């Protein structure tokens, strides 16, 4: 058991707690593990160039070793030593979206250990915009490999308390920088010549990518409602984001959805099953005689994305056995929200 240090740092002005940042950098320089906030979710960091350090990430998370990590840099130019070459399309994306929630996959150079890339000959790179993340990477002077700082299969952490719940005693330090702005992980794209393929949808949407590059495709595995189609991104094939209870997505006309869920909740009550509905501002009043959690307005998908993982973790705190959630439109950020939800539900979608 490690003694996990928890330190608060102000995300709008990290230099106010330079002592904590230096402590974190020192741990990373000695091949230790530090969880830190990014604008998407909390990351679990280690020196990306050190096999010994990166191995510890897989152990702490219980992560399969063929699931590659994202390498975080604090300066666009720091991508060059890490990759074979930077195609023009990647440069355009970096200029438009970095720092920010876009991860770009390119052929790796030899300084990236195979452990970091999960055995692949490519590497995923991102320059985050969170000031704590940037300050920490700069203080280290090397790129930081960081998957989401949750136990494998659990919802990604959007608060330091989520990280503590999953990884207390397994990592050296957690930097608490408050809640993450976006609440879902970065958009992951593969760049081949001029073609961009979205492997994992995120808050940088297909439409936003199309504003700067012509050919943006969505990986086939994302368009199908089953888990059997082989995903290009190794992480997308694993069980993910799952709370302890069974999740059911209910899809269709909103009035039918509400009727169907009320019926389920009533039956569960009779059968002593501890169930809950994750509802929206627009529908929450219909469920006043049941357990209901409000995820926000259906009109504000960014807010729904921000609340999603926290609400799934709330269900665990309440010891919920069955979770019903109203589906959302798969447009814009809705594509990312529904992608995470389908995985949390193990693709159990009820059409009404
Ligand atoms: O927002 C984020 O991306 C957060 C923060 C901490 O930066 N990180 C994150 O990492 O979500 P992780 O490890 O939980 O998810 C990384 C995803 C996985 O699905 C992984 O399989 C995929 O990116 N990935 C990483 N390297 C890849 C590669 N070389 N080829 C294909 N997919 C890759
Ligand atoms: Mg993850």
GROMACS .gro file of C-alpha atoms and ligand atoms in nm, residues 61 63 147-150 156 185 200 240-241, ligand 2:
model
   12
   61UNK     CA    1  -0.571   0.059  -1.299
   63UNK     CA    2  -0.571  -0.220  -1.733
  147UNK     CA    3  -0.505   0.725  -1.924
  148UNK     CA    4  -0.817   0.826  -1.732
  149UNK     CA    5  -0.746   0.791  -1.358
  150UNK     CA    6  -1.014   0.532  -1.281
  156UNK     CA    7  -1.385   0.801  -1.579
  185UNK     CA    8  -1.259   1.204  -2.255
  200UNK     CA    9  -1.352   0.774  -3.004
  240UNK     CA   10  -1.618   0.040  -1.979
  241UNK     CA   11  -1.777   0.312  -1.769
  354LIG    MG1   12  -1.022   0.543  -1.984
   0.00000   0.00000   0.00000
